[in-house]
Short mmCIF file of C-alpha atoms and ligand atoms in Angstrom, two decimals:
data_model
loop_
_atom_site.label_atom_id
_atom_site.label_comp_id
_atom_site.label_asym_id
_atom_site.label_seq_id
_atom_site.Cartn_x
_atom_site.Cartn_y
_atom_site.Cartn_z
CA UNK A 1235 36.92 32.85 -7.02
CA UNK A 1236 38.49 29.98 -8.82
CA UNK A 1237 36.04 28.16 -9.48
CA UNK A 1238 35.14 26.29 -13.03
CA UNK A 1239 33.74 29.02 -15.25
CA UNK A 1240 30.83 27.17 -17.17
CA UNK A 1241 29.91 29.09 -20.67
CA UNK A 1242 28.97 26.66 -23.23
CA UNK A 1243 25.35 25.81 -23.14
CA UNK A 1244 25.36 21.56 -22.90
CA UNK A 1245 27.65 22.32 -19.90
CA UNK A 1246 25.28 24.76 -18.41
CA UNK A 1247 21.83 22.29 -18.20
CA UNK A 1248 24.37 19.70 -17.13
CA UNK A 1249 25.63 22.36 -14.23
CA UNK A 1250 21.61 23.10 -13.96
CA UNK A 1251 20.50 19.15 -12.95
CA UNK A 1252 22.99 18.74 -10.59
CA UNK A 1253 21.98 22.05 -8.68
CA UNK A 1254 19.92 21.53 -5.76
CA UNK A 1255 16.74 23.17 -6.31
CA UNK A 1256 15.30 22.36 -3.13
CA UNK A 1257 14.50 25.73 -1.31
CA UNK A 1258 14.81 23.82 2.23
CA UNK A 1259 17.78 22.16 2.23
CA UNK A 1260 19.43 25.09 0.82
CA UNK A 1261 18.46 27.56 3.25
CA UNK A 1262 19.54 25.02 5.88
CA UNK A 1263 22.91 24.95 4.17
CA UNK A 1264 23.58 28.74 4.36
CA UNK A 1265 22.33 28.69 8.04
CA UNK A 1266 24.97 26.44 9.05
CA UNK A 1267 27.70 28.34 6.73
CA UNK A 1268 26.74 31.77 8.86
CA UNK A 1269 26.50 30.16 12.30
CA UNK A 1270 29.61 28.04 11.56
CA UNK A 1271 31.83 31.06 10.18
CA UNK A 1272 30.22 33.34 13.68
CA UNK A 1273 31.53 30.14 15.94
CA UNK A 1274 28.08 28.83 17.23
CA UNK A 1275 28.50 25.28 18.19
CA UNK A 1276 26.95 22.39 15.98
CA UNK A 1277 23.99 22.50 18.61
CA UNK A 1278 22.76 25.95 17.32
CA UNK A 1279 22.81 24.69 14.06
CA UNK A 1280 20.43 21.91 15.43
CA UNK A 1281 18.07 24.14 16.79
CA UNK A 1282 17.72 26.40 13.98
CA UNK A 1283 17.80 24.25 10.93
CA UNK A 1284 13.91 23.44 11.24
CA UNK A 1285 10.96 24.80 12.96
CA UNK A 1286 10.71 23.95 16.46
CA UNK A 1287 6.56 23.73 15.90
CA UNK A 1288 4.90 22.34 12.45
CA UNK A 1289 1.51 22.11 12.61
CA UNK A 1290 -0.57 19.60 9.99
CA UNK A 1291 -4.17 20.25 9.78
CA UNK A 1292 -7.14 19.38 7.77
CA UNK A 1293 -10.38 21.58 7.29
CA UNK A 1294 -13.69 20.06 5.90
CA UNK A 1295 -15.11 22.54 3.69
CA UNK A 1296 -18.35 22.54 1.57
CA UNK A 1297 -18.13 23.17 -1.19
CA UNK A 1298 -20.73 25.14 -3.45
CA UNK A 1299 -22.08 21.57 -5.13
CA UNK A 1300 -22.97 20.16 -1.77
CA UNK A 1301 -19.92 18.04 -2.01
CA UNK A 1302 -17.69 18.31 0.83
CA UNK A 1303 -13.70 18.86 0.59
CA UNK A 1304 -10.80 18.22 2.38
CA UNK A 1305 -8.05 20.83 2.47
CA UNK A 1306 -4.64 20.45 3.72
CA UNK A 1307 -3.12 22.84 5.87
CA UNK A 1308 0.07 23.58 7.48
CA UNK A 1309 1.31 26.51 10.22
CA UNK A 1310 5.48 26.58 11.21
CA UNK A 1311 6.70 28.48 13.90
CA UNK A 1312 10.40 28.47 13.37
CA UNK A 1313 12.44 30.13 15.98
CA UNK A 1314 10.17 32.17 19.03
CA UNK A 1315 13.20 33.01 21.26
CA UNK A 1316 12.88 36.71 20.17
CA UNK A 1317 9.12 36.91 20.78
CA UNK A 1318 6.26 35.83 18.62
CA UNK A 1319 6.34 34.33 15.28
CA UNK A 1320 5.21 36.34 12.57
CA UNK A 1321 4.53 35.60 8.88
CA UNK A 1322 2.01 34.96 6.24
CA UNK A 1323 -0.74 32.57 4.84
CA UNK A 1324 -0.31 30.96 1.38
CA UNK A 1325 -2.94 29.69 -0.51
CA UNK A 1326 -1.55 27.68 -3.61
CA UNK A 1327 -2.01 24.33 -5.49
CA UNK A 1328 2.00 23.46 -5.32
CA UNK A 1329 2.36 24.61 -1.45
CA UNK A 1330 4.48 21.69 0.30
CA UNK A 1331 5.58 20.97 4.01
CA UNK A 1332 9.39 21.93 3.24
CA UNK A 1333 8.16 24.77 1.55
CA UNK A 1334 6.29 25.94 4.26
CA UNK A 1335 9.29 25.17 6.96
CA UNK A 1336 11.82 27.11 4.23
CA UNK A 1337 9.65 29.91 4.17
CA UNK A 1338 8.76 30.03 8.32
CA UNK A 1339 12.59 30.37 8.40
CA UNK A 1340 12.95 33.28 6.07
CA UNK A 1341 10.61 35.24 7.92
CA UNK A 1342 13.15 34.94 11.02
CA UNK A 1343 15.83 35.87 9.01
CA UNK A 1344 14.24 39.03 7.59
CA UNK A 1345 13.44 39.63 11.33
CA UNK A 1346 16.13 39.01 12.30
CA UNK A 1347 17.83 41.82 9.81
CA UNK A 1348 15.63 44.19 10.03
CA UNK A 1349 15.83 43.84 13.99
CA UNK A 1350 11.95 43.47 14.85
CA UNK A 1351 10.75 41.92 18.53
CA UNK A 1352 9.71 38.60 16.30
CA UNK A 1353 10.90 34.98 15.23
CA UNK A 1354 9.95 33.83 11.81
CA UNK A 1355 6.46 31.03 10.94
CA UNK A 1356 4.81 30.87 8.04
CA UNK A 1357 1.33 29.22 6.74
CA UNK A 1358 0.01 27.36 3.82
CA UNK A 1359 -3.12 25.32 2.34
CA UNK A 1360 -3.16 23.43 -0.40
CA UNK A 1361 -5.38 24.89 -2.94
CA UNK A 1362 -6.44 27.07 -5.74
CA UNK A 1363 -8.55 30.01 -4.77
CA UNK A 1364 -8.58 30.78 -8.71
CA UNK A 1365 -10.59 28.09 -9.08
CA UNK A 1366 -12.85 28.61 -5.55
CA UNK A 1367 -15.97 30.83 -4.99
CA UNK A 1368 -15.75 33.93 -2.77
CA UNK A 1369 -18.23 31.55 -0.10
CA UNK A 1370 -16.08 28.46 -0.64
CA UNK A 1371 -12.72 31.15 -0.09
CA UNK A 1372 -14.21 32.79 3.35
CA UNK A 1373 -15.67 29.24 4.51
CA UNK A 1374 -11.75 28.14 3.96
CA UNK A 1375 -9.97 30.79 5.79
CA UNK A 1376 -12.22 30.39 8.77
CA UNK A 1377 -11.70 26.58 8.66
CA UNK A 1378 -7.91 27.40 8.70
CA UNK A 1379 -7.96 29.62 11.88
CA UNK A 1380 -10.69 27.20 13.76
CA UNK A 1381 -7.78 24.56 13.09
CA UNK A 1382 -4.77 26.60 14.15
CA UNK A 1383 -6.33 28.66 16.90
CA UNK A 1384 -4.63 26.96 19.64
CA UNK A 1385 -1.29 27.77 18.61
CA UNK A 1386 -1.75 31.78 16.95
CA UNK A 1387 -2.40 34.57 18.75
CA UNK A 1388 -1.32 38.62 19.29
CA UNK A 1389 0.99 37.58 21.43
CA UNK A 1390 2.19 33.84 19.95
CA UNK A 1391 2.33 33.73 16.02
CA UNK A 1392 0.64 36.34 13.92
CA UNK A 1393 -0.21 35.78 9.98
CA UNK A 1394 -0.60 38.06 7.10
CA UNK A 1395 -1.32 37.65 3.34
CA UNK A 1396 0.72 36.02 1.52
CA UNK A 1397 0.63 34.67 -2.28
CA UNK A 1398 -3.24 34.43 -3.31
CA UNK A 1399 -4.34 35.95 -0.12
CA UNK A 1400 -5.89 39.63 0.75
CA UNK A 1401 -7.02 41.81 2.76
CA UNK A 1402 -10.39 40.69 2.67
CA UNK A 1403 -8.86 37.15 3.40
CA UNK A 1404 -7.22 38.53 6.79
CA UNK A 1405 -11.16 40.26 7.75
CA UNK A 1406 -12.45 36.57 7.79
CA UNK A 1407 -9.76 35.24 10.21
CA UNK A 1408 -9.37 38.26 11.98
CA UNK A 1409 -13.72 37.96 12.83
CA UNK A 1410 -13.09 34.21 13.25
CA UNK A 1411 -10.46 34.28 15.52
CA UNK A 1412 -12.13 37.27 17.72
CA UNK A 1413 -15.35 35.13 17.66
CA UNK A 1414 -13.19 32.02 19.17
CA UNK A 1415 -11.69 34.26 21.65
CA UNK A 1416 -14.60 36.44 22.31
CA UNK A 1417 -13.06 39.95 22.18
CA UNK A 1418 -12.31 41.99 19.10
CA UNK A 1419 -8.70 41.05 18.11
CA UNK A 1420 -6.72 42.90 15.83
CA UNK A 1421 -3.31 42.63 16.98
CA UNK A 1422 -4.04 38.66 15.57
CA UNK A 1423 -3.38 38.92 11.82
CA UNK A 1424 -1.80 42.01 10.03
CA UNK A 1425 -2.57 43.28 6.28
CA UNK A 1426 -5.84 43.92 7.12
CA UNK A 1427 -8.12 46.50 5.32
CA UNK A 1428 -8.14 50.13 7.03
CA UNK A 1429 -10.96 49.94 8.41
CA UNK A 1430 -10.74 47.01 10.30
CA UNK A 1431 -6.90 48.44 11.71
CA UNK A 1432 -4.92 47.74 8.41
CA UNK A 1433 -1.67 50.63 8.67
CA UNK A 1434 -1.24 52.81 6.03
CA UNK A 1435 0.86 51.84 3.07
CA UNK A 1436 0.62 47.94 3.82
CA UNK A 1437 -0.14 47.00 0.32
CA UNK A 1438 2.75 48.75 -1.19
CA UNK A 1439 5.46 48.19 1.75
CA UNK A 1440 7.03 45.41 0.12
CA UNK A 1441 7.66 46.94 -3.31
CA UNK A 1442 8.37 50.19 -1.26
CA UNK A 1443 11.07 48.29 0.52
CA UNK A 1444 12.72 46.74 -2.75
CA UNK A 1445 12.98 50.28 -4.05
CA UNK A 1446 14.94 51.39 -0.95
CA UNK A 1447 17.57 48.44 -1.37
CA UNK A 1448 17.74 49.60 -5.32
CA UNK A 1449 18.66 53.44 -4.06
CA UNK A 1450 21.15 52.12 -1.44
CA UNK A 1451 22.67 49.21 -3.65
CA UNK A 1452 22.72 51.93 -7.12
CA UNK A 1453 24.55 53.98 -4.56
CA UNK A 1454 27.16 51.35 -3.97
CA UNK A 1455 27.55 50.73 -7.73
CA UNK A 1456 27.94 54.24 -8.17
CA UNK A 1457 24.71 53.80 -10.68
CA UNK A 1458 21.97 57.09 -10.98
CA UNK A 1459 18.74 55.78 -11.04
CA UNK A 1460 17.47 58.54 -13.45
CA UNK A 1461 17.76 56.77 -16.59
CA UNK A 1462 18.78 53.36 -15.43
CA UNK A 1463 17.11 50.56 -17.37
CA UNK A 1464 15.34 48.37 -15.43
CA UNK A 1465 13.88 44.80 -15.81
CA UNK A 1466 11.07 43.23 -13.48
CA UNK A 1467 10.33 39.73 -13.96
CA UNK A 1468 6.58 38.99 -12.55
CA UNK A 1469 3.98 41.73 -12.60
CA UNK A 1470 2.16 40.74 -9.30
CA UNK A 1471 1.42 43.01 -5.86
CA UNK A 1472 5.53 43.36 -5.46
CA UNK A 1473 6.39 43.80 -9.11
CA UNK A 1474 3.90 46.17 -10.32
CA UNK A 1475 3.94 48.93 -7.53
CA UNK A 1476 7.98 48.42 -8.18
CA UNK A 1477 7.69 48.91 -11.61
CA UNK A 1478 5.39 51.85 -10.71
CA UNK A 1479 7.87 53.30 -8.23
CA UNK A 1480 11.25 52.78 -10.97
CA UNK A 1481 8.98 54.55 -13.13
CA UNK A 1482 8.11 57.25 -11.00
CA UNK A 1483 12.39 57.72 -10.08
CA UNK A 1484 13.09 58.63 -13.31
CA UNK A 1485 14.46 54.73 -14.31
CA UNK A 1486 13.37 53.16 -17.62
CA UNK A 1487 11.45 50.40 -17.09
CA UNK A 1488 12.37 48.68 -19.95
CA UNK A 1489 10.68 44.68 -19.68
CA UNK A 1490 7.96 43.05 -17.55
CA UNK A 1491 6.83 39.77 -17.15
CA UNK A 1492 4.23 37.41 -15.94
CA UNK A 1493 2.85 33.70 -16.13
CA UNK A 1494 2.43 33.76 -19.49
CA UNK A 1495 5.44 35.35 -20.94
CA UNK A 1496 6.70 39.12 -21.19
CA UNK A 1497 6.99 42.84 -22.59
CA UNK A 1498 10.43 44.02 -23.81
CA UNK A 1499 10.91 47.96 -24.72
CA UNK A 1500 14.27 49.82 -25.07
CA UNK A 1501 12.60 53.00 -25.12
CA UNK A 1502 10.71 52.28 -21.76
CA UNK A 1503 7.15 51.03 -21.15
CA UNK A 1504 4.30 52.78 -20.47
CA UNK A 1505 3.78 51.20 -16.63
CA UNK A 1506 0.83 53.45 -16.34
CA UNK A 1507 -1.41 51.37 -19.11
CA UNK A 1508 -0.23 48.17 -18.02
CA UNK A 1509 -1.12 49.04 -14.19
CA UNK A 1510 -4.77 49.66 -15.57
CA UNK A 1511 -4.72 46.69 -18.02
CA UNK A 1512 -3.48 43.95 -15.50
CA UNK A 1513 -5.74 41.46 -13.64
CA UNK A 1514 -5.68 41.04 -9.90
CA UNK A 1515 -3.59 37.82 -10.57
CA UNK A 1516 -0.97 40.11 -12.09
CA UNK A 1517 -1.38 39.02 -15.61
CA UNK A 1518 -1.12 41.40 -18.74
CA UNK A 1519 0.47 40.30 -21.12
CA UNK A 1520 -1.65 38.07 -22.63
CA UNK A 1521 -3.53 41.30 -23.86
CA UNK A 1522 0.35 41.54 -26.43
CA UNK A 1523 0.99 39.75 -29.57
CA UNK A 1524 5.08 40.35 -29.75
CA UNK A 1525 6.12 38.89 -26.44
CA UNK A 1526 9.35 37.75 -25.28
CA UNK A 1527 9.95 34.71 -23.08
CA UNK A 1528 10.85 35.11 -19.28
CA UNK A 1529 14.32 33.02 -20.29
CA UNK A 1530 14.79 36.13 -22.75
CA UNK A 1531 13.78 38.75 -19.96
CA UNK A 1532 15.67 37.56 -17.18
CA UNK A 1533 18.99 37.51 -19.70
CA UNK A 1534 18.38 41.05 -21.18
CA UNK A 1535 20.68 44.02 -20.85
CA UNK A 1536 19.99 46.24 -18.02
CA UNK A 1537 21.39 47.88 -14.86
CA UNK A 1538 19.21 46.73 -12.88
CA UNK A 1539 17.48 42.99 -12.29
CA UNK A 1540 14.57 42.58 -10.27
CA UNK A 1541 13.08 38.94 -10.13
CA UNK A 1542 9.60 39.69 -8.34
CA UNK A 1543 7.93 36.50 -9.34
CA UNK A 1544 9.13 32.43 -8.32
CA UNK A 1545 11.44 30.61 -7.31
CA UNK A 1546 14.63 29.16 -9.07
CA UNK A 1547 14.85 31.90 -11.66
CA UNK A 1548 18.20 32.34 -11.92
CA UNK A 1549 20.41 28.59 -11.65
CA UNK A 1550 23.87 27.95 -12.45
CA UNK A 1551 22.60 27.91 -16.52
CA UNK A 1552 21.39 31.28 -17.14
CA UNK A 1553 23.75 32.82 -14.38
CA UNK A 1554 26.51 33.55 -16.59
CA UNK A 1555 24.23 35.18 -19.19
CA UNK A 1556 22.51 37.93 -16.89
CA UNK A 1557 23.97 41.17 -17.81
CA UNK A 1558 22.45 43.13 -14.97
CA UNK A 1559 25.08 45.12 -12.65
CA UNK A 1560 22.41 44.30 -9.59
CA UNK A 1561 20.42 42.22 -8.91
CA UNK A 1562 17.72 42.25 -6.34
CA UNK A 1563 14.92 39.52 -5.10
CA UNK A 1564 11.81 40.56 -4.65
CA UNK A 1565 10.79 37.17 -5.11
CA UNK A 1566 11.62 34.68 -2.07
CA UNK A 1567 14.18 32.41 -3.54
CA UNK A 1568 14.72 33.05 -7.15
CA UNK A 1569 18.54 32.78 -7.10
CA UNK A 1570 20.26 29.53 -6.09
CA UNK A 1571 23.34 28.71 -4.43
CA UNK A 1572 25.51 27.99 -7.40
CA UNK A 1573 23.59 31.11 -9.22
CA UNK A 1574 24.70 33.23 -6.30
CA UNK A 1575 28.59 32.34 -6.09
CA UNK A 1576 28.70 32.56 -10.48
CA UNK A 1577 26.32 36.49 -9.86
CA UNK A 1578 29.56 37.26 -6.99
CA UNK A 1579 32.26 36.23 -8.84
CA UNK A 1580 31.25 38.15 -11.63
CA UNK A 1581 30.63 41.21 -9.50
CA UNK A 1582 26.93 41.68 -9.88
CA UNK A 1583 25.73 42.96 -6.41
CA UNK A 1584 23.24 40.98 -5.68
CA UNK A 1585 20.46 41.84 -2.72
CA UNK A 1586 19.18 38.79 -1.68
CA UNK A 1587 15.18 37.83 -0.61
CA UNK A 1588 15.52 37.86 3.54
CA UNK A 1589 17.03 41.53 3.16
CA UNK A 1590 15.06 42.73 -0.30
CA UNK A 1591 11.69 41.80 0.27
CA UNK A 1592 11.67 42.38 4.45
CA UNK A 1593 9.67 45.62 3.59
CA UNK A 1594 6.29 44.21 3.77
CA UNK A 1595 7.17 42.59 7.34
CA UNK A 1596 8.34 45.49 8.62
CA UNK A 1597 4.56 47.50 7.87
CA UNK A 1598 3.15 43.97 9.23
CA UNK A 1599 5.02 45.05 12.35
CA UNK A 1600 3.97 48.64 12.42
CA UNK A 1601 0.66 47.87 11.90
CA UNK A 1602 0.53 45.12 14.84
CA UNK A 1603 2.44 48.06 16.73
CA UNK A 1604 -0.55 50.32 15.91
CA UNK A 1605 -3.16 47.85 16.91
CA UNK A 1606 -1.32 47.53 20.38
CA UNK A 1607 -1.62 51.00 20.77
CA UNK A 1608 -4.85 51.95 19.09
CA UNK A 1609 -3.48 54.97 17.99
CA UNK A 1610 -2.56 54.97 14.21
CA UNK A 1611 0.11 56.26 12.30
CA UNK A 1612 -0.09 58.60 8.77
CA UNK A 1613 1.51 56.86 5.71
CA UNK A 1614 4.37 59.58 5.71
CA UNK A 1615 5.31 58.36 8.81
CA UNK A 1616 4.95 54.58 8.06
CA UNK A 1617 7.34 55.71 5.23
CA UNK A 1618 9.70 57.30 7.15
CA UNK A 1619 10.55 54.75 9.63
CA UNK A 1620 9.96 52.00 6.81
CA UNK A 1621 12.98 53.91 5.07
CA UNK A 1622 15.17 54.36 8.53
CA UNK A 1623 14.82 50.53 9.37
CA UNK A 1624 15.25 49.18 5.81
CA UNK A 1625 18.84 51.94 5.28
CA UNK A 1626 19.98 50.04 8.21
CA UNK A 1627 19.13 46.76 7.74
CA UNK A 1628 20.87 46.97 4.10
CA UNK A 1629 23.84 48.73 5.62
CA UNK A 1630 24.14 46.28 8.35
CA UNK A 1631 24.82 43.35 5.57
CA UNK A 1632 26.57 45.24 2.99
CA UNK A 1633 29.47 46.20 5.74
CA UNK A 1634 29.28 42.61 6.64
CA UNK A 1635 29.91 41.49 2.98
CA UNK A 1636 32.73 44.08 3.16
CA UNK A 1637 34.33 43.18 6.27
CA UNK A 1638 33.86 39.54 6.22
CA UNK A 1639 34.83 38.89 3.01
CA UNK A 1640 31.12 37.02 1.99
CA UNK A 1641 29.19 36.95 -0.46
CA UNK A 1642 25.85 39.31 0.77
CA UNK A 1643 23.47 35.82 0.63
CA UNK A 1644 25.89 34.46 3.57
CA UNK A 1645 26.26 38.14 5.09
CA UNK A 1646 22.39 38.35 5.55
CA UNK A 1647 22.19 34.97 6.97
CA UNK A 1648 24.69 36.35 9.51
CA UNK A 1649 22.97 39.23 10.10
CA UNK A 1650 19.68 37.96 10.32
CA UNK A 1651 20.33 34.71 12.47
CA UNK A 1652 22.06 36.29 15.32
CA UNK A 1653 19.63 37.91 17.28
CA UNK A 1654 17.59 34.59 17.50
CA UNK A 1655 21.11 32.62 18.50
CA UNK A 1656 21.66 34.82 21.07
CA UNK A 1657 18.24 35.12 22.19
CA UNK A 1658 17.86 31.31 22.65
CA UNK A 1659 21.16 31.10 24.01
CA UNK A 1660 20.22 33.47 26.65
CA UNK A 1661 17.05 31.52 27.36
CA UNK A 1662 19.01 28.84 28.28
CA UNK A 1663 18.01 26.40 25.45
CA UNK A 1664 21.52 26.07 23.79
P1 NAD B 553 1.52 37.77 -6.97
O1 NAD B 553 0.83 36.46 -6.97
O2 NAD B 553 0.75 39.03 -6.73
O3 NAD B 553 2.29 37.97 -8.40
C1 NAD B 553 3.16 37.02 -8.94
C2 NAD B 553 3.55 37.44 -10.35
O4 NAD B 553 4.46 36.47 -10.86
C3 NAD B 553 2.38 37.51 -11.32
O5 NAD B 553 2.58 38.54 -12.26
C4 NAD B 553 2.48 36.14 -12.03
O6 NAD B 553 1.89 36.16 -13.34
C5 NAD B 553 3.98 35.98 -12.10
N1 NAD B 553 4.36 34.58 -12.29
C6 NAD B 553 3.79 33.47 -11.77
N2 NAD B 553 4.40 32.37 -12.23
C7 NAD B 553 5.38 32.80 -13.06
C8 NAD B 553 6.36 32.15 -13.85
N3 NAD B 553 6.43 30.82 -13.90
N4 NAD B 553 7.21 32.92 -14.56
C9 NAD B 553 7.13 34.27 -14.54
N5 NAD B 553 6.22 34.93 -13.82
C10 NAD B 553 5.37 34.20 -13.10
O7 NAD B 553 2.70 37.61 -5.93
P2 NAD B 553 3.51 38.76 -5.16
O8 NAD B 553 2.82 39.05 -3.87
O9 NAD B 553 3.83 39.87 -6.10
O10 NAD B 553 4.84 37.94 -4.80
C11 NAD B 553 5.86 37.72 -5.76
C12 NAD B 553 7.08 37.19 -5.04
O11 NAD B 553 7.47 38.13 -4.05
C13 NAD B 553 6.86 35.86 -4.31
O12 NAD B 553 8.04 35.12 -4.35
C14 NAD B 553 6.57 36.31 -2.89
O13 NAD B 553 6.85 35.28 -1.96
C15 NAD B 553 7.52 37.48 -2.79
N6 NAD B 553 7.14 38.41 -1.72
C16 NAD B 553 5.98 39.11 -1.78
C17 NAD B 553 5.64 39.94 -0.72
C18 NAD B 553 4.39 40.78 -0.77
O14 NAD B 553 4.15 41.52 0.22
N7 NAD B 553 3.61 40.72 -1.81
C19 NAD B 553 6.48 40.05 0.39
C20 NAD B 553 7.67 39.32 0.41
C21 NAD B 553 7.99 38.49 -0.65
#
């Protein structure tokens, strides 16, 4: 509180160049904010403010023309004194090294709050697979395990899809990575289909996971979702089944959104039709004449804000206009810092990425769990422990926003960063 309340617009761009938009350096900042305020020495912040491994590769592909291609490629492992690191595989034209590093250390928060036996690494290359052949694809996500194989494994860092990658992505490495090894290897790479030891409910975990953090934060608010009006920006793998799930609680899902702009209905949309209508991208409203703009959407009245699409949505120029009474990120990194302190000081709960959108980790777990065992598990039961774990883990940093007096950004850092201090410290490293 206190601070300069900024409401005319000139004032608000000026507020919006001077924010730091760089996803890195402002996850490094919080991480030193919740290590600092739980008395770590400066040392721990040392450790943990970048990956202790980041791997650079490049993979030769050819390319359907004969031509051949160079990709770039990057692995992080961020933090593996819990145990292995875990996380996914990005394939995307705009995918940088910091990016990369920011996101390897998400994934050890989220493990971190949602307590699994795993430190945080991430994976990305440089390209876009709209643009590539299925051939070109599979010939690419071999070439990207034959270059990282020395450093992933069941039992040392374990990938998963991530944006633009699939389950038939995770097949490819999954075969390439037994071939290497010469035994099958499941337990290597999670979100893989069924048949080849996928779990159960996989593909929706991470929008089932969002919808448990809106139940327990509408609780909070003292908001019924029957009838709640409900706006998700981005209409991709986490923000269709979400819209699908709102829809299916009895909220109104009243706007939608992709790449290309979005759908605005007081009287609810029909999620249904645009589930059907929607390309695998997660575009649909193209197929609409009267569109809104994603600056409109993201500003609309509602109860209930879900930003399930990019980063740096909501800045410190469109913060004071959001009229949501939560707000929760699907989407890793749509809010920044100076977003976050204007959304708290205006009393919008807000559930922030490394708790919101842990769901889909969590089934990665169960299903490398599963693949230990060789026994598998029923999607009713994936559910049910999905839903203990994620309760928890919400409960965990909402009492810590309570009795610490933060806002819930720097109570999940808290939460999910000291399980890996401790572990390290125990290891003797700090
Ligand atoms: P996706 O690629 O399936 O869908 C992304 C959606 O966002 C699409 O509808 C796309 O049109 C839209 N979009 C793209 N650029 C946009 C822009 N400039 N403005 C508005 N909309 C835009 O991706 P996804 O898997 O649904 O992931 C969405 C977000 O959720 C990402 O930040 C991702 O890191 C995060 N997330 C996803 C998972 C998961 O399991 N899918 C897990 C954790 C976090």
């Amino acid at each position: 509180m206190g601070e300069q309340v900024v409401t005319d617009s000139t004032a608000n761009g000026k507020a919006a160049q001077q924010e730091n938009l760089n996803v890195l350096q402002s996850t490094q900042t919080v991480i030193e904010e919740a290590l600092t305020k739980m008395g770590y020495p400066p040392v721990m912040n040392e450790l943990l403010k970048e990956p202790m491994r980041m791997f650079t590769v490049r993979i030769p592909i050819r390319m359907d023309n004969g031509e051949t291609k160079i990709f770039t490629g990057y692995r992080a492992q961020h933090n593996d004194a819990v145990g292995p690191t875990k996380g996914g595989v990005r394939f995307h034209p705009d995918v940088t090294e910091d990016e990369v590093k920011a996101l390897s250390i998400w994934m050890s928060l989220k493990c971190g709050i949602v307590d699994l036996p795993y430190g945080g690494g991430k994976g990305g290359i440089i390209c876009d697979p709209r643009e590539m052949s299925f051939r070109e694809l599979e010939a690419l996500s071999r070439g990207y395990v034959r270059a990282v194989s020395q450093i992933v494994g069941p039992t040392k860092d374990i990938p998963a899809p991530d944006v633009f990658t699939n389950s038939q992505i995770m097949a490819w490495m999954m075969d390439e990575y037994s071939r290497i090894r010469e035994h099958d290897s499941p337990g290597f790479i999670t979100g893989k289909p069924i048949v080849l030891g996928g779990s159960a409910g996989r593909e929706t975990a991470t929008a089932k996971g969002v919808t448990i953090m809106i139940e327990e934060a509408a609780k909070k608010k003292g908001i019924e979702l029957q009838g709640a009006r409900v706006v998700v920006q981005g209409f991709g793998n986490a923000g269709s089944f979400l819209a699908k799930f709102m829809h299916e609680a009895g909220a109104k899902v009243v706007a939608i959104s992709d790449a290309y702009g979005a759908l605005h209905d007081e009287a609810g949309l029909d999620i249904e039709y645009l589930l059907d209508r929607r390309d695998s991208f997660g575009t649909v409203t193209k197929l609409f004449t009267n569109t809104i703009t994603n600056k409109e959407l993201l500003e609309l009245d509602c109860d209930i804000l879900v930003p399930a699409a990019i980063e740096n949505q909501i800045t410190a120029s469109n913060a004071h206009n959001i009229k949501a009474r939560i707000v929760v990120e699907a989407a890793n990194g749509p809010t920044t810092l100076e977003a976050t302190k204007i959304l708290t000081e205006r009393d919008i709960l807000l559930v922030p990425d490394v708790l919101a959108s842990s769901g889909g980790v969590t089934v990665s777990y169960f299903e490398w769990v599963q693949n230990n065992q060789g026994y598998y598990w029923s999607e009713e039961e994936v559910d049910s422990r999905l839903r203990e774990m994620l309760v928890r883990a919400f409960n965990n940093v909402y009492n810590t926003h309570v009795s610490r007096g933060v806002n819930m950004r720097l109570a999940a850092y808290m939460v999910g960063v000291r399980k890996m201090a401790e572990a390290s410290r125990f290891r003797g490293w700090v």
